[in-house]
């Protein structure tokens, strides 16, 4: 079984409870017991999450040797520069577990404001500080990597949305929405 969900902001990417935060169990959908999320999105990130009972696919997507593209739309503080996009594309040094880590090359480019659902609550608006959008596609997934990368080039992340996993996208989805897919749709979307 295969499901795409648009994970809402502040929801945990898990079914089990942790304090009073909402979880995938709070979505208006009756998931089978053997379905689990493939990967994670932090509570303060939103967007596309794949859930499946397919253990082989889960292994394929989580094992770093089988690199696959994940595209994020990122709203950052400040007016994004070409230099920052170039640095992100080439790979930069961030801290992971307190140690320097060189990120792999990524695909990073400025983006006109994408057509996304409103976030609840919205990001804080400050009239004197402009914001801009970035599309970044990664082939790896260190903890809070996108946020660390944008901060390292001087543009702190304000909003982070996972838009796509290879060619599976959040197009037309709203926060909390669940879309069931066939195995062939998933494999085609992931180029497998």
mmCIF file of N, CA, C and O in Angstrom, residues 21-124:
data_model
loop_
_atom_site.group_PDB
_atom_site.id
_atom_site.type_symbol
_atom_site.label_atom_id
_atom_site.label_comp_id
_atom_site.label_asym_id
_atom_site.label_seq_id
_atom_site.Cartn_x
_atom_site.Cartn_y
_atom_site.Cartn_z
ATOM 1 N N UNK A 21 1.647 17.015 20.706
ATOM 2 C CA UNK A 21 1.756 17.375 19.284
ATOM 3 C C UNK A 21 0.913 16.444 18.423
ATOM 4 O O UNK A 21 0.839 15.240 18.694
ATOM 5 N N UNK A 22 0.285 16.986 17.377
ATOM 6 C CA UNK A 22 -0.473 16.117 16.474
ATOM 7 C C UNK A 22 0.458 15.164 15.723
ATOM 8 O O UNK A 22 1.623 15.481 15.478
ATOM 9 N N UNK A 23 -0.066 13.991 15.372
ATOM 10 C CA UNK A 23 0.699 12.976 14.652
ATOM 11 C C UNK A 23 -0.090 12.543 13.411
ATOM 12 O O UNK A 23 -1.230 12.967 13.208
ATOM 13 N N UNK A 24 0.502 11.672 12.628
ATOM 14 C CA UNK A 24 -0.170 11.139 11.446
ATOM 15 C C UNK A 24 -1.477 10.434 11.823
ATOM 16 O O UNK A 24 -2.406 10.379 11.016
ATOM 17 N N UNK A 25 -1.573 9.924 13.057
ATOM 18 C CA UNK A 25 -2.801 9.277 13.529
ATOM 19 C C UNK A 25 -3.959 10.265 13.607
ATOM 20 O O UNK A 25 -5.127 9.864 13.622
ATOM 21 N N UNK A 26 -3.659 11.576 13.636
ATOM 22 C CA UNK A 26 -4.706 12.592 13.719
ATOM 23 C C UNK A 26 -5.285 12.971 12.362
ATOM 24 O O UNK A 26 -6.250 13.736 12.289
ATOM 25 N N UNK A 27 -4.684 12.461 11.285
ATOM 26 C CA UNK A 27 -5.226 12.745 9.954
ATOM 27 C C UNK A 27 -6.572 12.049 9.798
ATOM 28 O O UNK A 27 -6.816 10.996 10.395
ATOM 29 N N UNK A 28 -7.421 12.611 8.984
ATOM 30 C CA UNK A 28 -8.756 12.051 8.758
ATOM 31 C C UNK A 28 -8.665 10.925 7.727
ATOM 32 O O UNK A 28 -9.141 11.056 6.593
ATOM 33 N N UNK A 29 -7.997 9.832 8.137
ATOM 34 C CA UNK A 29 -7.812 8.695 7.237
ATOM 35 C C UNK A 29 -7.530 7.465 8.084
ATOM 36 O O UNK A 29 -6.825 7.552 9.091
ATOM 37 N N UNK A 30 -8.077 6.332 7.680
ATOM 38 C CA UNK A 30 -7.886 5.088 8.414
ATOM 39 C C UNK A 30 -6.769 4.286 7.747
ATOM 40 O O UNK A 30 -7.018 3.487 6.856
ATOM 41 N N UNK A 31 -5.520 4.541 8.172
ATOM 42 C CA UNK A 31 -4.374 3.848 7.594
ATOM 43 C C UNK A 31 -4.308 2.412 8.094
ATOM 44 O O UNK A 31 -4.587 2.148 9.273
ATOM 45 N N UNK A 32 -3.889 1.469 7.245
ATOM 46 C CA UNK A 32 -3.645 0.103 7.719
ATOM 47 C C UNK A 32 -2.518 0.103 8.753
ATOM 48 O O UNK A 32 -1.662 0.986 8.750
ATOM 49 N N UNK A 33 -2.496 -0.898 9.625
ATOM 50 C CA UNK A 33 -1.525 -0.939 10.715
ATOM 51 C C UNK A 33 -0.083 -1.108 10.251
ATOM 52 O O UNK A 33 0.834 -0.707 10.945
ATOM 53 N N UNK A 34 0.149 -1.702 9.091
ATOM 54 C CA UNK A 34 1.527 -1.972 8.659
ATOM 55 C C UNK A 34 2.103 -0.901 7.734
ATOM 56 O O UNK A 34 3.086 -1.121 7.054
ATOM 57 N N UNK A 35 1.518 0.300 7.745
ATOM 58 C CA UNK A 35 1.994 1.409 6.911
ATOM 59 C C UNK A 35 2.814 2.367 7.772
ATOM 60 O O UNK A 35 2.394 2.735 8.871
ATOM 61 N N UNK A 36 3.990 2.729 7.248
ATOM 62 C CA UNK A 36 4.893 3.618 7.984
ATOM 63 C C UNK A 36 5.438 4.692 7.053
ATOM 64 O O UNK A 36 5.570 4.466 5.852
ATOM 65 N N UNK A 37 5.810 5.850 7.610
ATOM 66 C CA UNK A 37 6.421 6.895 6.772
ATOM 67 C C UNK A 37 7.815 6.493 6.314
ATOM 68 O O UNK A 37 8.566 5.873 7.057
ATOM 69 N N UNK A 38 8.137 6.849 5.083
ATOM 70 C CA UNK A 38 9.477 6.637 4.543
ATOM 71 C C UNK A 38 10.222 7.951 4.753
ATOM 72 O O UNK A 38 9.953 8.942 4.078
ATOM 73 N N UNK A 39 11.113 7.982 5.718
ATOM 74 C CA UNK A 39 11.806 9.220 6.046
ATOM 75 C C UNK A 39 10.965 10.071 6.976
ATOM 76 O O UNK A 39 9.933 9.642 7.486
ATOM 77 N N UNK A 40 11.443 11.298 7.169
ATOM 78 C CA UNK A 40 10.785 12.197 8.112
ATOM 79 C C UNK A 40 10.765 13.612 7.575
ATOM 80 O O UNK A 40 11.581 13.978 6.749
ATOM 81 N N UNK A 41 9.885 14.372 8.106
ATOM 82 C CA UNK A 41 9.906 15.821 7.994
ATOM 83 C C UNK A 41 9.799 16.331 9.423
ATOM 84 O O UNK A 41 8.967 15.847 10.191
ATOM 85 N N UNK A 42 10.640 17.274 9.794
ATOM 86 C CA UNK A 42 10.567 17.841 11.141
ATOM 87 C C UNK A 42 9.191 18.449 11.360
ATOM 88 O O UNK A 42 8.504 18.829 10.411
ATOM 89 N N UNK A 43 8.815 18.597 12.611
ATOM 90 C CA UNK A 43 7.508 19.172 12.937
ATOM 91 C C UNK A 43 7.343 20.556 12.314
ATOM 92 O O UNK A 43 6.259 20.909 11.856
ATOM 93 N N UNK A 44 8.421 21.357 12.261
ATOM 94 C CA UNK A 44 8.314 22.709 11.718
ATOM 95 C C UNK A 44 8.500 22.767 10.199
ATOM 96 O O UNK A 44 8.617 23.847 9.629
ATOM 97 N N UNK A 45 8.505 21.609 9.545
ATOM 98 C CA UNK A 45 8.508 21.540 8.084
ATOM 99 C C UNK A 45 7.174 20.954 7.653
ATOM 100 O O UNK A 45 6.475 20.317 8.432
ATOM 101 N N UNK A 46 6.835 21.143 6.410
ATOM 102 C CA UNK A 46 5.552 20.649 5.903
ATOM 103 C C UNK A 46 5.763 20.068 4.512
ATOM 104 O O UNK A 46 6.834 20.174 3.943
ATOM 105 N N UNK A 47 4.728 19.450 3.990
ATOM 106 C CA UNK A 47 4.782 18.981 2.614
ATOM 107 C C UNK A 47 4.724 17.480 2.457
ATOM 108 O O UNK A 47 4.220 16.762 3.318
ATOM 109 N N UNK A 48 5.273 17.026 1.338
ATOM 110 C CA UNK A 48 5.099 15.659 0.868
ATOM 111 C C UNK A 48 5.801 14.628 1.748
ATOM 112 O O UNK A 48 6.974 14.749 2.066
ATOM 113 N N UNK A 49 5.038 13.602 2.105
ATOM 114 C CA UNK A 49 5.545 12.471 2.860
ATOM 115 C C UNK A 49 4.945 11.215 2.246
ATOM 116 O O UNK A 49 3.748 11.174 1.948
ATOM 117 N N UNK A 50 5.781 10.205 2.020
ATOM 118 C CA UNK A 50 5.340 8.927 1.457
ATOM 119 C C UNK A 50 5.207 7.923 2.590
ATOM 120 O O UNK A 50 6.119 7.786 3.415
ATOM 121 N N UNK A 51 4.078 7.236 2.633
ATOM 122 C CA UNK A 51 3.851 6.169 3.597
ATOM 123 C C UNK A 51 3.641 4.882 2.817
ATOM 124 O O UNK A 51 2.986 4.895 1.763
ATOM 125 N N UNK A 52 4.192 3.783 3.326
ATOM 126 C CA UNK A 52 4.037 2.513 2.622
ATOM 127 C C UNK A 52 4.197 1.333 3.558
ATOM 128 O O UNK A 52 4.774 1.451 4.638
ATOM 129 N N UNK A 53 3.714 0.189 3.096
ATOM 130 C CA UNK A 53 3.957 -1.089 3.770
ATOM 131 C C UNK A 53 5.011 -1.884 2.997
ATOM 132 O O UNK A 53 5.358 -2.991 3.391
ATOM 133 N N UNK A 54 5.537 -1.317 1.916
ATOM 134 C CA UNK A 54 6.516 -1.969 1.033
ATOM 135 C C UNK A 54 7.914 -1.820 1.632
ATOM 136 O O UNK A 54 8.561 -0.779 1.503
ATOM 137 N N UNK A 55 8.393 -2.881 2.285
ATOM 138 C CA UNK A 55 9.686 -2.820 2.975
ATOM 139 C C UNK A 55 10.850 -2.666 2.004
ATOM 140 O O UNK A 55 11.849 -2.017 2.321
ATOM 141 N N UNK A 56 10.760 -3.259 0.817
ATOM 142 C CA UNK A 56 11.839 -3.113 -0.166
ATOM 143 C C UNK A 56 11.948 -1.668 -0.636
ATOM 144 O O UNK A 56 13.042 -1.125 -0.759
ATOM 145 N N UNK A 57 10.813 -1.022 -0.893
ATOM 146 C CA UNK A 57 10.828 0.372 -1.310
ATOM 147 C C UNK A 57 11.350 1.249 -0.178
ATOM 148 O O UNK A 57 12.155 2.153 -0.402
ATOM 149 N N UNK A 58 10.919 0.960 1.025
ATOM 150 C CA UNK A 58 11.392 1.710 2.189
ATOM 151 C C UNK A 58 12.920 1.633 2.269
ATOM 152 O O UNK A 58 13.590 2.671 2.413
ATOM 153 N N UNK A 59 13.483 0.447 2.134
ATOM 154 C CA UNK A 59 14.944 0.274 2.160
ATOM 155 C C UNK A 59 15.598 1.062 1.030
ATOM 156 O O UNK A 59 16.597 1.757 1.224
ATOM 157 N N UNK A 60 15.033 0.965 -0.147
ATOM 158 C CA UNK A 60 15.607 1.632 -1.326
ATOM 159 C C UNK A 60 15.641 3.159 -1.144
ATOM 160 O O UNK A 60 16.581 3.827 -1.559
ATOM 161 N N UNK A 61 14.610 3.705 -0.545
ATOM 162 C CA UNK A 61 14.537 5.161 -0.377
ATOM 163 C C UNK A 61 15.327 5.668 0.829
ATOM 164 O O UNK A 61 15.742 6.828 0.849
ATOM 165 N N UNK A 62 15.555 4.838 1.812
ATOM 166 C CA UNK A 62 16.278 5.292 3.006
ATOM 167 C C UNK A 62 17.769 4.986 2.969
ATOM 168 O O UNK A 62 18.535 5.612 3.691
ATOM 169 N N UNK A 63 18.192 4.043 2.155
ATOM 170 C CA UNK A 63 19.611 3.697 2.080
ATOM 171 C C UNK A 63 20.348 4.748 1.254
ATOM 172 O O UNK A 63 20.022 4.971 0.091
ATOM 173 N N UNK A 64 21.366 5.409 1.829
ATOM 174 C CA UNK A 64 22.071 6.491 1.127
ATOM 175 C C UNK A 64 22.729 6.075 -0.195
ATOM 176 O O UNK A 64 22.950 6.911 -1.050
ATOM 177 N N UNK A 65 23.014 4.793 -0.376
ATOM 178 C CA UNK A 65 23.669 4.385 -1.629
ATOM 179 C C UNK A 65 22.715 4.480 -2.830
ATOM 180 O O UNK A 65 23.148 4.559 -3.954
ATOM 181 N N UNK A 66 21.394 4.491 -2.578
ATOM 182 C CA UNK A 66 20.405 4.642 -3.652
ATOM 183 C C UNK A 66 19.900 6.081 -3.648
ATOM 184 O O UNK A 66 18.779 6.349 -3.224
ATOM 185 N N UNK A 67 20.720 6.985 -4.091
ATOM 186 C CA UNK A 67 20.358 8.411 -4.051
ATOM 187 C C UNK A 67 19.104 8.686 -4.867
ATOM 188 O O UNK A 67 18.933 8.153 -5.957
ATOM 189 N N UNK A 68 18.264 9.537 -4.323
ATOM 190 C CA UNK A 68 17.080 9.985 -5.061
ATOM 191 C C UNK A 68 16.825 11.452 -4.707
ATOM 192 O O UNK A 68 17.163 11.914 -3.626
ATOM 193 N N UNK A 69 16.266 12.152 -5.658
ATOM 194 C CA UNK A 69 16.007 13.581 -5.537
ATOM 195 C C UNK A 69 14.831 13.873 -4.616
ATOM 196 O O UNK A 69 13.774 13.258 -4.749
ATOM 197 N N UNK A 70 15.011 14.839 -3.738
ATOM 198 C CA UNK A 70 13.918 15.406 -2.952
ATOM 199 C C UNK A 70 13.990 16.917 -3.150
ATOM 200 O O UNK A 70 15.033 17.518 -2.891
ATOM 201 N N UNK A 71 12.914 17.495 -3.602
ATOM 202 C CA UNK A 71 12.887 18.929 -3.894
ATOM 203 C C UNK A 71 12.114 19.659 -2.803
ATOM 204 O O UNK A 71 11.012 19.246 -2.432
ATOM 205 N N UNK A 72 12.714 20.742 -2.329
ATOM 206 C CA UNK A 72 12.109 21.561 -1.283
ATOM 207 C C UNK A 72 11.916 22.979 -1.797
ATOM 208 O O UNK A 72 12.764 23.504 -2.507
ATOM 209 N N UNK A 73 10.806 23.590 -1.418
ATOM 210 C CA UNK A 73 10.591 25.016 -1.631
ATOM 211 C C UNK A 73 10.843 25.679 -0.284
ATOM 212 O O UNK A 73 10.259 25.283 0.734
ATOM 213 N N UNK A 74 11.727 26.674 -0.282
ATOM 214 C CA UNK A 74 12.193 27.263 0.967
ATOM 215 C C UNK A 74 12.010 28.776 0.919
ATOM 216 O O UNK A 74 12.547 29.441 0.037
ATOM 217 N N UNK A 75 11.276 29.304 1.870
ATOM 218 C CA UNK A 75 11.173 30.747 2.020
ATOM 219 C C UNK A 75 12.263 31.164 3.000
ATOM 220 O O UNK A 75 12.362 30.604 4.101
ATOM 221 N N UNK A 76 13.093 32.096 2.568
ATOM 222 C CA UNK A 76 14.214 32.535 3.397
ATOM 223 C C UNK A 76 14.091 34.015 3.725
ATOM 224 O O UNK A 76 13.412 34.770 3.027
ATOM 225 N N UNK A 77 14.769 34.393 4.783
ATOM 226 C CA UNK A 77 14.824 35.798 5.177
ATOM 227 C C UNK A 77 15.860 36.502 4.313
ATOM 228 O O UNK A 77 16.988 36.034 4.187
ATOM 229 N N UNK A 78 15.467 37.616 3.701
ATOM 230 C CA UNK A 78 16.379 38.385 2.859
ATOM 231 C C UNK A 78 16.155 38.119 1.379
ATOM 232 O O UNK A 78 15.383 37.246 0.994
ATOM 233 N N UNK A 79 16.848 38.905 0.563
ATOM 234 C CA UNK A 79 16.752 38.760 -0.890
ATOM 235 C C UNK A 79 17.877 37.825 -1.332
ATOM 236 O O UNK A 79 19.052 38.176 -1.281
ATOM 237 N N UNK A 80 17.491 36.639 -1.755
ATOM 238 C CA UNK A 80 18.438 35.593 -2.126
ATOM 239 C C UNK A 80 19.345 36.057 -3.259
ATOM 240 O O UNK A 80 18.892 36.673 -4.222
ATOM 241 N N UNK A 81 20.634 35.743 -3.161
ATOM 242 C CA UNK A 81 21.594 36.157 -4.185
ATOM 243 C C UNK A 81 21.985 34.978 -5.076
ATOM 244 O O UNK A 81 21.857 33.815 -4.681
ATOM 245 N N UNK A 82 22.486 35.299 -6.272
ATOM 246 C CA UNK A 82 22.995 34.261 -7.168
ATOM 247 C C UNK A 82 24.173 33.545 -6.522
ATOM 248 O O UNK A 82 24.347 32.338 -6.698
ATOM 249 N N UNK A 83 25.004 34.283 -5.790
ATOM 250 C CA UNK A 83 26.152 33.695 -5.105
ATOM 251 C C UNK A 83 25.707 32.622 -4.100
ATOM 252 O O UNK A 83 26.300 31.551 -4.019
ATOM 253 N N UNK A 84 24.663 32.906 -3.328
ATOM 254 C CA UNK A 84 24.164 31.935 -2.352
ATOM 255 C C UNK A 84 23.649 30.682 -3.058
ATOM 256 O O UNK A 84 23.921 29.560 -2.624
ATOM 257 N N UNK A 85 22.928 30.859 -4.160
ATOM 258 C CA UNK A 85 22.435 29.705 -4.934
ATOM 259 C C UNK A 85 23.603 28.880 -5.461
ATOM 260 O O UNK A 85 23.576 27.648 -5.416
ATOM 261 N N UNK A 86 24.634 29.564 -5.950
ATOM 262 C CA UNK A 86 25.808 28.864 -6.469
ATOM 263 C C UNK A 86 26.479 28.066 -5.351
ATOM 264 O O UNK A 86 26.840 26.906 -5.530
ATOM 265 N N UNK A 87 26.652 28.684 -4.168
ATOM 266 C CA UNK A 87 27.273 27.984 -3.037
ATOM 267 C C UNK A 87 26.469 26.740 -2.648
ATOM 268 O O UNK A 87 27.040 25.676 -2.405
ATOM 269 N N UNK A 88 25.151 26.884 -2.580
ATOM 270 C CA UNK A 88 24.298 25.749 -2.231
ATOM 271 C C UNK A 88 24.417 24.640 -3.276
ATOM 272 O O UNK A 88 24.433 23.455 -2.947
ATOM 273 N N UNK A 89 24.514 25.039 -4.534
ATOM 274 C CA UNK A 89 24.618 24.067 -5.623
ATOM 275 C C UNK A 89 25.935 23.300 -5.596
ATOM 276 O O UNK A 89 25.991 22.121 -5.932
ATOM 277 N N UNK A 90 27.004 23.980 -5.209
ATOM 278 C CA UNK A 90 28.322 23.355 -5.191
ATOM 279 C C UNK A 90 28.526 22.436 -3.991
ATOM 280 O O UNK A 90 29.363 21.543 -4.026
ATOM 281 N N UNK A 91 27.786 22.675 -2.925
ATOM 282 C CA UNK A 91 27.980 21.949 -1.676
ATOM 283 C C UNK A 91 28.714 22.839 -0.696
ATOM 284 O O UNK A 91 29.644 23.555 -1.081
ATOM 285 N N UNK A 92 28.283 22.844 0.536
ATOM 286 C CA UNK A 92 28.876 23.699 1.558
ATOM 287 C C UNK A 92 29.122 22.889 2.827
ATOM 288 O O UNK A 92 28.614 21.778 2.968
ATOM 289 N N UNK A 93 29.873 23.466 3.735
ATOM 290 C CA UNK A 93 30.145 22.796 5.004
ATOM 291 C C UNK A 93 29.121 23.248 6.036
ATOM 292 O O UNK A 93 28.914 24.444 6.240
ATOM 293 N N UNK A 94 28.465 22.265 6.631
ATOM 294 C CA UNK A 94 27.527 22.530 7.726
ATOM 295 C C UNK A 94 27.962 21.672 8.910
ATOM 296 O O UNK A 94 28.853 20.831 8.783
ATOM 297 N N UNK A 95 27.346 21.878 10.047
ATOM 298 C CA UNK A 95 27.641 21.068 11.222
ATOM 299 C C UNK A 95 26.576 19.977 11.355
ATOM 300 O O UNK A 95 25.379 20.262 11.343
ATOM 301 N N UNK A 96 27.024 18.725 11.466
ATOM 302 C CA UNK A 96 26.130 17.593 11.704
ATOM 303 C C UNK A 96 26.674 16.838 12.901
ATOM 304 O O UNK A 96 27.824 16.394 12.890
ATOM 305 N N UNK A 97 25.867 16.722 13.931
ATOM 306 C CA UNK A 97 26.290 16.082 15.184
ATOM 307 C C UNK A 97 27.566 16.711 15.731
ATOM 308 O O UNK A 97 28.464 16.026 16.232
ATOM 309 N N UNK A 98 27.679 18.032 15.587
ATOM 310 C CA UNK A 98 28.816 18.766 16.124
ATOM 311 C C UNK A 98 30.098 18.651 15.316
ATOM 312 O O UNK A 98 31.136 19.144 15.740
ATOM 313 N N UNK A 99 30.015 18.022 14.149
ATOM 314 C CA UNK A 99 31.200 17.852 13.305
ATOM 315 C C UNK A 99 30.959 18.505 11.948
ATOM 316 O O UNK A 99 29.838 18.517 11.450
ATOM 317 N N UNK A 100 32.024 19.026 11.319
ATOM 318 C CA UNK A 100 31.859 19.607 9.983
ATOM 319 C C UNK A 100 31.455 18.524 8.974
ATOM 320 O O UNK A 100 31.969 17.403 9.015
ATOM 321 N N UNK A 101 30.526 18.875 8.106
ATOM 322 C CA UNK A 101 30.056 17.948 7.076
ATOM 323 C C UNK A 101 29.939 18.708 5.758
ATOM 324 O O UNK A 101 29.310 19.771 5.710
ATOM 325 N N UNK A 102 30.534 18.181 4.715
ATOM 326 C CA UNK A 102 30.461 18.783 3.377
ATOM 327 C C UNK A 102 29.256 18.195 2.655
ATOM 328 O O UNK A 102 29.208 16.993 2.399
ATOM 329 N N UNK A 103 28.282 19.045 2.334
ATOM 330 C CA UNK A 103 27.088 18.561 1.635
ATOM 331 C C UNK A 103 27.432 18.195 0.196
ATOM 332 O O UNK A 103 28.364 18.749 -0.391
ATOM 333 N N UNK A 104 26.665 17.283 -0.352
ATOM 334 C CA UNK A 104 26.821 16.925 -1.759
ATOM 335 C C UNK A 104 26.308 18.065 -2.624
ATOM 336 O O UNK A 104 25.470 18.866 -2.179
ATOM 337 N N UNK A 105 26.753 18.159 -3.865
ATOM 338 C CA UNK A 105 26.181 19.163 -4.759
ATOM 339 C C UNK A 105 24.660 19.013 -4.831
ATOM 340 O O UNK A 105 24.137 17.897 -4.759
ATOM 341 N N UNK A 106 23.986 20.137 -4.941
ATOM 342 C CA UNK A 106 22.523 20.170 -4.985
ATOM 343 C C UNK A 106 22.097 21.009 -6.186
ATOM 344 O O UNK A 106 22.927 21.639 -6.836
ATOM 345 N N UNK A 107 20.832 20.995 -6.472
ATOM 346 C CA UNK A 107 20.277 21.876 -7.511
ATOM 347 C C UNK A 107 19.538 22.992 -6.780
ATOM 348 O O UNK A 107 18.506 22.742 -6.170
ATOM 349 N N UNK A 108 20.087 24.191 -6.818
ATOM 350 C CA UNK A 108 19.489 25.312 -6.099
ATOM 351 C C UNK A 108 19.275 26.482 -7.042
ATOM 352 O O UNK A 108 20.155 26.814 -7.836
ATOM 353 N N UNK A 109 18.085 27.088 -6.956
ATOM 354 C CA UNK A 109 17.783 28.250 -7.798
ATOM 355 C C UNK A 109 16.718 29.103 -7.118
ATOM 356 O O UNK A 109 15.914 28.607 -6.333
ATOM 357 N N UNK A 110 16.754 30.400 -7.448
ATOM 358 C CA UNK A 110 15.711 31.302 -6.965
ATOM 359 C C UNK A 110 14.379 30.881 -7.560
ATOM 360 O O UNK A 110 14.322 30.330 -8.656
ATOM 361 N N UNK A 111 13.333 31.181 -6.846
ATOM 362 C CA UNK A 111 11.996 30.768 -7.255
ATOM 363 C C UNK A 111 11.037 31.915 -6.984
ATOM 364 O O UNK A 111 11.062 32.499 -5.899
ATOM 365 N N UNK A 112 10.217 32.239 -7.979
ATOM 366 C CA UNK A 112 9.145 33.204 -7.709
ATOM 367 C C UNK A 112 8.217 32.540 -6.697
ATOM 368 O O UNK A 112 8.162 31.312 -6.617
ATOM 369 N N UNK A 113 7.500 33.308 -5.929
ATOM 370 C CA UNK A 113 6.626 32.735 -4.903
ATOM 371 C C UNK A 113 5.823 31.562 -5.435
ATOM 372 O O UNK A 113 5.003 31.733 -6.320
ATOM 373 N N UNK A 114 6.071 30.340 -4.941
ATOM 374 C CA UNK A 114 5.357 29.167 -5.453
ATOM 375 C C UNK A 114 3.890 29.171 -5.031
ATOM 376 O O UNK A 114 3.507 29.830 -4.061
ATOM 377 N N UNK A 115 3.098 28.416 -5.755
ATOM 378 C CA UNK A 115 1.668 28.305 -5.465
ATOM 379 C C UNK A 115 1.475 27.222 -4.403
ATOM 380 O O UNK A 115 1.295 26.053 -4.719
ATOM 381 N N UNK A 116 1.551 27.637 -3.143
ATOM 382 C CA UNK A 116 1.430 26.716 -2.021
ATOM 383 C C UNK A 116 0.212 27.066 -1.185
ATOM 384 O O UNK A 116 -0.205 28.231 -1.145
ATOM 385 N N UNK A 117 -0.332 26.084 -0.475
ATOM 386 C CA UNK A 117 -1.417 26.415 0.458
ATOM 387 C C UNK A 117 -0.890 27.315 1.570
ATOM 388 O O UNK A 117 0.306 27.271 1.895
ATOM 389 N N UNK A 118 -1.756 28.118 2.132
ATOM 390 C CA UNK A 118 -1.373 28.961 3.260
ATOM 391 C C UNK A 118 -0.952 28.080 4.425
ATOM 392 O O UNK A 118 -1.486 26.988 4.616
ATOM 393 N N UNK A 119 0.022 28.549 5.186
ATOM 394 C CA UNK A 119 0.456 27.813 6.371
ATOM 395 C C UNK A 119 -0.319 28.324 7.571
ATOM 396 O O UNK A 119 -0.573 29.516 7.704
ATOM 397 N N UNK A 120 -0.701 27.397 8.461
ATOM 398 C CA UNK A 120 -1.387 27.759 9.695
ATOM 399 C C UNK A 120 -0.532 27.322 10.866
ATOM 400 O O UNK A 120 -0.282 26.136 11.018
ATOM 401 N N UNK A 121 -0.035 28.270 11.682
ATOM 402 C CA UNK A 121 -0.144 29.716 11.521
ATOM 403 C C UNK A 121 0.823 30.197 10.442
ATOM 404 O O UNK A 121 1.809 29.532 10.137
ATOM 405 N N UNK A 122 0.532 31.390 9.875
ATOM 406 C CA UNK A 122 1.441 31.925 8.850
ATOM 407 C C UNK A 122 2.780 32.328 9.459
ATOM 408 O O UNK A 122 2.884 32.507 10.673
ATOM 409 N N UNK A 123 3.798 32.466 8.595
ATOM 410 C CA UNK A 123 5.078 32.927 9.116
ATOM 411 C C UNK A 123 4.920 34.367 9.573
ATOM 412 O O UNK A 123 4.041 35.086 9.099
ATOM 413 N N UNK A 124 5.789 34.777 10.466
ATOM 414 C CA UNK A 124 5.733 36.149 10.989
ATOM 415 C C UNK A 124 6.127 37.125 9.886
ATOM 416 O O UNK A 124 7.155 36.974 9.245
#
